[in-house]
Amino acid sequence: MKETIGILVKNHPGVLSRIAGLFTRRGYNIVSIAAGTTEDPKYTRITIVAEGDKRTLDQIVHQLNKQLDVIKVIVLGRDESVRRELALLKIEIKSGMERLEVMEIANAFRANIVDIGKKIITAEVTGPTEKVNAFISLMSEFGIKEIARTGKIALSRGPMSIREEKEDIEWEEE
Amino acid sequence: MRLTGAEMVIEALKRENVEIIFGIPGGAMIPVYDALYKSDLKHILTRHEQGAAHAADGYARATGKVGVCFATSGPGATNLTTGLATAYMDSVPVVAFTGQVPTSLIGTDAFQETDATGITMPITKYNFLVKDIKELPHVIKEAFYIARSGRPGPVLVDLPKDIQNAEGEFDYPDNITIEGYIPDPPVSKREVLRILDVIKESKKPIIIAGGGIIISEASEKLREFVNLTKIPITTTLMGLGSYPETDELSLGMLGMHGTRYANYAVSECDLLIGIGMRFDDRVTGKIEKFAPHAKIVHIDLDKAEIGKLVNTFLGVVGDAKRVLNILNEEIKSKGLSFDFSSWHETLREWKEKHPLKYDLSDEGGVKPQYIVETVGKLTNHKAIIIGEVGQSQMWAAQFYKYIEPRTHLSSGGLGTMGYGLPAAIGAKLGRPDKIVVDISGDGSFQMNLQELATISHNKIPIVIALINNEYLGMVRQWQELFYDKRYSHTSLSGNPDFVKLAEAYGIPAKRVTKNEDVESALKEAIESGTPYLIDFIVKKEENVFPMVPAGAALDDMIG
Ligand SMILES: Cc1ncc(C[n+]2csc(CCOP(=O)(O)OP(=O)(O)O)c2C)c(N)n1
Ligand SMILES: [Mg+2]
């Protein structure tokens, strides 16, 4: 199973390597990891997409909770959260025809064209991972020169912040 | 009060009631050692930083207090790591202070610079690199609080030299809390009481007590619980001493070299109550076949341990002492009683049929099991016994018969050869009232024998019972049993004359080659009141039995 985990940590030096190190040391698989500051600069929010069976995922949450720099860990299920990812792509185009096609698809995906050259279009797409994947897959038919992805970030739906969310672990099959 | 960083360290140690420090100075640590020089704090100069870390660990395990060690930057810090990893695996409270190059030089590959916090991140409960003198008092307070609270563990504080020299206001907090850190989570009484329902339904229950009982000082409550319920009890290696092995309901140690009856009991039981233990592979054998008929109830302070390796029927997060207290009070107030007499009968038969045994009439050297048994007899099972790692460690675990907590010190989780001798130093200095015996393999002994100088110089009366089989015996045993006797690099021929070696350090020593001389030699050593080494020339190819081969089920034992 692949699951999305939101982690609120103290913004201490080395906190990212502590969290990442925990995954390496215990052999857990990270699919993606994204970190950024929060509304309060004393804290950092990390979103990790992890892969494993139920026992491993439970362990990941418990081991994260045990870290002294961790304030809270929540599981962000698909239905209960907004999950987004951003990708930048350099797409190769061989003709004016292809350029139009790329722009048309980008339009359908609400992707932004951020740079246009003779042979390269740079596009920015945002959305759930599946949407980003679908866009990349379509673009690969033209030829992709380069991709940069942010990894997933997520917030729970509804009024509550991570500090207020309940701690129960409920995994769902993705 | 305005102090330098170095003075703050010493002052903070006093506030933490630290009695003794183990360490070795160096360039990046001189300011702290200078402040130490001007104080009356006791410091023991070990001959290797690994020795300092193990000594702090031995002190902590023997006393229940936080052990403290010092080392300089670079090689000093890296030499500490084995000791920190050892303490981490066995949840031992240790605070290590290391010198570091000045903050302005960090990251420049300066002389004796090493990333101490980076290196020790996975082997400490937490660590700090202090970059601002203003933080220092709080950091030290936190270090001690983190080391001793919750599930204890080692904490490292890395001190750049300019921070040691800097001046600041010493404002030492009395009490602190750390956001998001709940060392002693509230225990749910309702959940705890469910354990009693499970016990009521059970016919063949068993308790496995681990090191958590000792850490939480729950031995008394455990005895009461066993007494009230009459549930038979076995312990892990780390749990030895948590319950008297001389008691009728004790099954001794379980696991790879556990007693047959303990392992059979686990394989046969219908209810297994694990308290303060973590289902290590040396305890469970093949995990798929572990306790196949049992409902597993797991009580542990660390939530992450519950369900980590085995499926639990009921998991209770909480301090062992609190949980046991709730259970005991409920049993007493409700006047509950339990009857497991037919289960007791079965276990009694197994005990009679499969005792721990060895053949004393055997030729070819002293019997190591007999040495350990004799130490037990001579010290009324109340000495502090330190195990090294290997066969000698297992014999020390099997044959001493522990009756008190904090009397068996052994590197259980990491299995660190070389742990014993320095740990014995810490134990004896922490508990001068106790006889301390290091039961050491000849291989393990040589991994930290430089500490003989520490022992000699400080006149620390430790008895070193050297189990000299001229082999890395435990590895040789595996090679004999599972690798067709291909003894690849396990012979220790070339060993020194250990008697002369001890004497060179000014430590009285004696060689014993016959079983008949074991008791008198041990008696003399124990009564000498000085450090003493006995070189026991034991039967070379003696094996530790019974044994669960790696990967086999617990009841699938050989020997
Ligand atoms: C530092 C370290 N290196 C290697 C090992 C692997 N090892 C485990 S037991 C053992 C043999 C120990 O020999 P000795 O101390 O003589 O004890 P014996 O088994 O002979 O009683 C070895 C090499 C270890 N546990 N620790
Ligand atoms: Mg040996």
mmCIF file of C-alpha atoms in Angstrom, chain A residues 25-118:
data_model
loop_
_atom_site.group_PDB
_atom_site.id
_atom_site.type_symbol
_atom_site.label_atom_id
_atom_site.label_comp_id
_atom_site.label_asym_id
_atom_site.label_seq_id
_atom_site.Cartn_x
_atom_site.Cartn_y
_atom_site.Cartn_z
ATOM 1 C CA ARG A 25 17.707 2.860 9.264
ATOM 2 C CA ARG A 26 14.533 0.850 9.534
ATOM 3 C CA GLY A 27 14.300 0.020 5.858
ATOM 4 C CA TYR A 28 11.034 1.831 5.173
ATOM 5 C CA ASN A 29 10.297 2.929 1.631
ATOM 6 C CA ILE A 30 9.730 6.583 0.874
ATOM 7 C CA VAL A 31 7.904 7.280 -2.373
ATOM 8 C CA SER A 32 8.114 11.022 -1.932
ATOM 9 C CA ILE A 33 8.976 13.526 0.729
ATOM 10 C CA ALA A 34 8.213 17.235 0.799
ATOM 11 C CA ALA A 35 8.915 19.739 3.531
ATOM 12 C CA GLY A 36 8.207 23.390 4.096
ATOM 13 C CA THR A 37 7.647 25.979 6.771
ATOM 14 C CA THR A 38 4.239 26.438 8.336
ATOM 15 C CA GLU A 39 2.080 29.282 9.633
ATOM 16 C CA ASP A 40 4.390 29.251 12.667
ATOM 17 C CA PRO A 41 8.096 29.454 11.737
ATOM 18 C CA LYS A 42 9.004 27.281 14.723
ATOM 19 C CA TYR A 43 7.501 24.287 12.951
ATOM 20 C CA THR A 44 8.010 22.475 9.687
ATOM 21 C CA ARG A 45 5.454 20.363 7.940
ATOM 22 C CA ILE A 46 6.659 17.229 6.208
ATOM 23 C CA THR A 47 4.521 15.144 3.912
ATOM 24 C CA ILE A 48 5.756 11.647 3.218
ATOM 25 C CA VAL A 49 4.253 9.119 0.872
ATOM 26 C CA ALA A 50 5.364 5.743 2.172
ATOM 27 C CA GLU A 51 4.937 2.276 0.823
ATOM 28 C CA GLY A 52 4.580 -0.926 2.810
ATOM 29 C CA ASP A 53 2.202 -3.446 4.312
ATOM 30 C CA LYS A 54 -0.083 -2.528 7.172
ATOM 31 C CA ARG A 55 2.346 -3.531 9.910
ATOM 32 C CA THR A 56 5.130 -1.497 8.335
ATOM 33 C CA LEU A 57 2.930 1.557 7.920
ATOM 34 C CA ASP A 58 1.768 1.282 11.536
ATOM 35 C CA GLN A 59 5.402 1.052 12.569
ATOM 36 C CA ILE A 60 6.264 4.113 10.527
ATOM 37 C CA VAL A 61 3.648 6.157 12.359
ATOM 38 C CA HIS A 62 4.690 4.873 15.795
ATOM 39 C CA GLN A 63 8.381 5.338 15.149
ATOM 40 C CA LEU A 64 7.748 8.847 13.830
ATOM 41 C CA ASN A 65 5.698 9.654 16.901
ATOM 42 C CA LYS A 66 8.576 8.516 19.065
ATOM 43 C CA GLN A 67 10.964 11.044 17.539
ATOM 44 C CA LEU A 68 11.499 13.883 19.951
ATOM 45 C CA ASP A 69 11.158 16.527 17.273
ATOM 46 C CA VAL A 70 7.811 15.219 16.096
ATOM 47 C CA ILE A 71 4.718 16.991 17.383
ATOM 48 C CA LYS A 72 2.049 15.111 15.516
ATOM 49 C CA VAL A 73 1.598 12.508 12.830
ATOM 50 C CA ILE A 74 -1.608 12.037 10.859
ATOM 51 C CA VAL A 75 -2.650 9.745 8.076
ATOM 52 C CA LEU A 76 -4.129 11.634 5.139
ATOM 53 C CA GLY A 77 -6.601 9.319 3.410
ATOM 54 C CA ARG A 78 -7.663 10.112 -0.115
ATOM 55 C CA ASP A 79 -11.226 11.031 0.741
ATOM 56 C CA GLU A 80 -10.411 13.034 3.824
ATOM 57 C CA SER A 81 -7.667 15.179 2.390
ATOM 58 C CA VAL A 82 -6.614 17.471 -0.393
ATOM 59 C CA ARG A 83 -3.445 16.121 -1.934
ATOM 60 C CA ARG A 84 -1.443 17.952 -4.530
ATOM 61 C CA GLU A 85 1.765 17.702 -6.369
ATOM 62 C CA LEU A 86 3.470 19.968 -8.852
ATOM 63 C CA ALA A 87 5.603 18.947 -11.809
ATOM 64 C CA LEU A 88 7.654 20.970 -14.273
ATOM 65 C CA LEU A 89 8.321 19.346 -17.653
ATOM 66 C CA LYS A 90 10.438 20.241 -20.646
ATOM 67 C CA ILE A 91 8.629 18.758 -23.620
ATOM 68 C CA GLU A 92 10.297 18.285 -26.970
ATOM 69 C CA ILE A 93 8.398 19.435 -30.019
ATOM 70 C CA LYS A 94 9.360 18.740 -33.555
ATOM 71 C CA SER A 95 6.808 20.870 -35.410
ATOM 72 C CA GLY A 96 4.281 23.661 -35.116
ATOM 73 C CA MET A 97 1.638 20.996 -35.230
ATOM 74 C CA GLU A 98 3.089 19.286 -32.170
ATOM 75 C CA ARG A 99 3.333 22.595 -30.396
ATOM 76 C CA LEU A 100 -0.376 23.153 -30.820
ATOM 77 C CA GLU A 101 -1.168 19.634 -29.676
ATOM 78 C CA VAL A 102 0.916 20.044 -26.533
ATOM 79 C CA MET A 103 -0.763 23.328 -25.750
ATOM 80 C CA GLU A 104 -4.176 21.800 -26.270
ATOM 81 C CA ILE A 105 -3.489 18.925 -23.891
ATOM 82 C CA ALA A 106 -1.962 21.302 -21.373
ATOM 83 C CA ASN A 107 -5.107 23.355 -21.572
ATOM 84 C CA ALA A 108 -7.277 20.333 -20.875
ATOM 85 C CA PHE A 109 -5.151 19.587 -17.808
ATOM 86 C CA ARG A 110 -5.150 23.227 -16.728
ATOM 87 C CA ALA A 111 -1.395 23.034 -16.934
ATOM 88 C CA ASN A 112 0.474 26.306 -17.419
ATOM 89 C CA ILE A 113 2.874 26.832 -20.222
ATOM 90 C CA VAL A 114 5.685 28.717 -18.557
ATOM 91 C CA ASP A 115 8.193 28.859 -21.392
ATOM 92 C CA ILE A 116 8.032 28.304 -25.121
ATOM 93 C CA GLY A 117 11.015 27.832 -27.362
ATOM 94 C CA LYS A 118 11.483 26.525 -30.866
#
